[in-house]
Coordinates of C-alpha atoms in Angstrom, one line a residue:
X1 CA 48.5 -0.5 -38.2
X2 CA 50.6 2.3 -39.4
X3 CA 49.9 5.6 -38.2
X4 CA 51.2 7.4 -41.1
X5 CA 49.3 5.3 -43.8
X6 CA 46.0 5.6 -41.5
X7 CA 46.6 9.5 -41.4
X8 CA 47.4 9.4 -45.3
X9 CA 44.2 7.4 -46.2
X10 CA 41.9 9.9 -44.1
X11 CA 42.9 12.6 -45.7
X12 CA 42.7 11.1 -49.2
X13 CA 39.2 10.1 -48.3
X14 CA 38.4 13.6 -47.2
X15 CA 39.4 14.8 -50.5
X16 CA 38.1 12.3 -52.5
X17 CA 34.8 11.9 -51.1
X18 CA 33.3 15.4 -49.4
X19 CA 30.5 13.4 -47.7
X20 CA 33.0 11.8 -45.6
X21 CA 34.5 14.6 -45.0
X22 CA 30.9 16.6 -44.3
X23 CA 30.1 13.6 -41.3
X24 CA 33.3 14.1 -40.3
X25 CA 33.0 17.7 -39.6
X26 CA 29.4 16.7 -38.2
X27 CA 31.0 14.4 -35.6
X28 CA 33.3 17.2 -35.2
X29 CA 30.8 19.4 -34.0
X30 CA 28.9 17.2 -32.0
X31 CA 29.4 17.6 -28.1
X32 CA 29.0 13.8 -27.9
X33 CA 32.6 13.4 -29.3
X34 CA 33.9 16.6 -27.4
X35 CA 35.3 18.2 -30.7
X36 CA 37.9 15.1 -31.1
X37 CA 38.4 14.4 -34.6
X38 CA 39.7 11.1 -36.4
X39 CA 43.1 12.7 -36.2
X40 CA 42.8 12.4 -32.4
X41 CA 41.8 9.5 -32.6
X42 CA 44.6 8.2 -34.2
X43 CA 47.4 9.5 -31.8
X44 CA 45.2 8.7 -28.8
X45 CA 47.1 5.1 -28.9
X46 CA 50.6 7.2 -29.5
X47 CA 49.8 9.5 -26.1
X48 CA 50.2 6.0 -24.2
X49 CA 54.0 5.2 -24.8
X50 CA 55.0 8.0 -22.6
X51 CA 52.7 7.2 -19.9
X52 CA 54.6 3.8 -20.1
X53 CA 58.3 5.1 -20.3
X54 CA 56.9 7.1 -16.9
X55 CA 56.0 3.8 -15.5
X56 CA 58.7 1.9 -16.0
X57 CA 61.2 4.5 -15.0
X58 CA 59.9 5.0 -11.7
X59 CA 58.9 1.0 -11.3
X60 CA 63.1 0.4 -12.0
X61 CA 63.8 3.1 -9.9
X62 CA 61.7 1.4 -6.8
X63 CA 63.2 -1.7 -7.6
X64 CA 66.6 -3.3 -6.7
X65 CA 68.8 -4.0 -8.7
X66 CA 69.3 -7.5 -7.6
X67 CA 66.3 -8.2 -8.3
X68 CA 65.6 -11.3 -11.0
X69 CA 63.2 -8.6 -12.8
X70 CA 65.5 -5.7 -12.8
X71 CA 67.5 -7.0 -16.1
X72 CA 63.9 -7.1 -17.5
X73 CA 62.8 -4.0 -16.8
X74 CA 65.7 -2.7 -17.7
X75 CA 65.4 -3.8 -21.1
X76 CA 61.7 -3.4 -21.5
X77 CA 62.2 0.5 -21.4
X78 CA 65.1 0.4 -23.5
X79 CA 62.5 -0.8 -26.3
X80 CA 60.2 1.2 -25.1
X81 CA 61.8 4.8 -25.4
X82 CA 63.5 3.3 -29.0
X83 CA 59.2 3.1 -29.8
X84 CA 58.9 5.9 -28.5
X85 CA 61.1 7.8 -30.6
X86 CA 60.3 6.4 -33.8
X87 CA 56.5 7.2 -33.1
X88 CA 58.0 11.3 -32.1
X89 CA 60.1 11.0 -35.4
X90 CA 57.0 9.8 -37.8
X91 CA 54.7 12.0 -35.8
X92 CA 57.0 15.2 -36.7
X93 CA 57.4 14.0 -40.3
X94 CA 53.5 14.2 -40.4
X95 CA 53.5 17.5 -39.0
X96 CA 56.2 19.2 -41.6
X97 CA 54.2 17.3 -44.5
X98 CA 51.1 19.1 -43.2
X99 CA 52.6 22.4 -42.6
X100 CA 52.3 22.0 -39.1
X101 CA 54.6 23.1 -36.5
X102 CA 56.5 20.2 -34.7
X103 CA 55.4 20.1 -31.7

């Protein structure tokens, strides 16, 4: 799914429909959700990358490099920070659309 059409239809909904947005406010409020709103929701999934990037840096860095899954690795966090970055680079897109500061 694409984050910034996902965060674009919310909002739309929001405006378009204020009952939505009234039971999204409620579930806001509610301790049972802990405040998180849909937003958070949404970049939940986008807070993992950089656990991964943390991962595989320090499993290369433990591993040798003569090992058959070195090249692998290697590669696999090369992809990984290019993700990365173009989640960081949507992400701050969404934030100056919003008036928000990038963060």
């Amino acid at each position: 799914m694409d984050y910034d059409v996902n965060i674009s239809n919310l909002q739309k909904y929001k405006k378009t429909f204020p009952n939505f947005s009234s039971f999204l406010q409620i579930l806001q409020d509610s301790p049972k959700t802990k405040c998180r709103i849909m937003d958070d929701y949404q970049i939940t999934v986008i807070q993992r990358l950089p656990r991964y990037v943390l991962l595989l840096t320090d499993l290369i860095k433990n591993t040798k490099s003569d090992h058959p899954d070195y090249p692998g690795l290697s590669r696999a966090l090369e992809i990984l920070k290019a993700g990365v970055h173009h989640v960081n680079s949507k992400k701050k897109k969404w934030n100056s659309l919003n008036g928000e500061e990038n963060l």
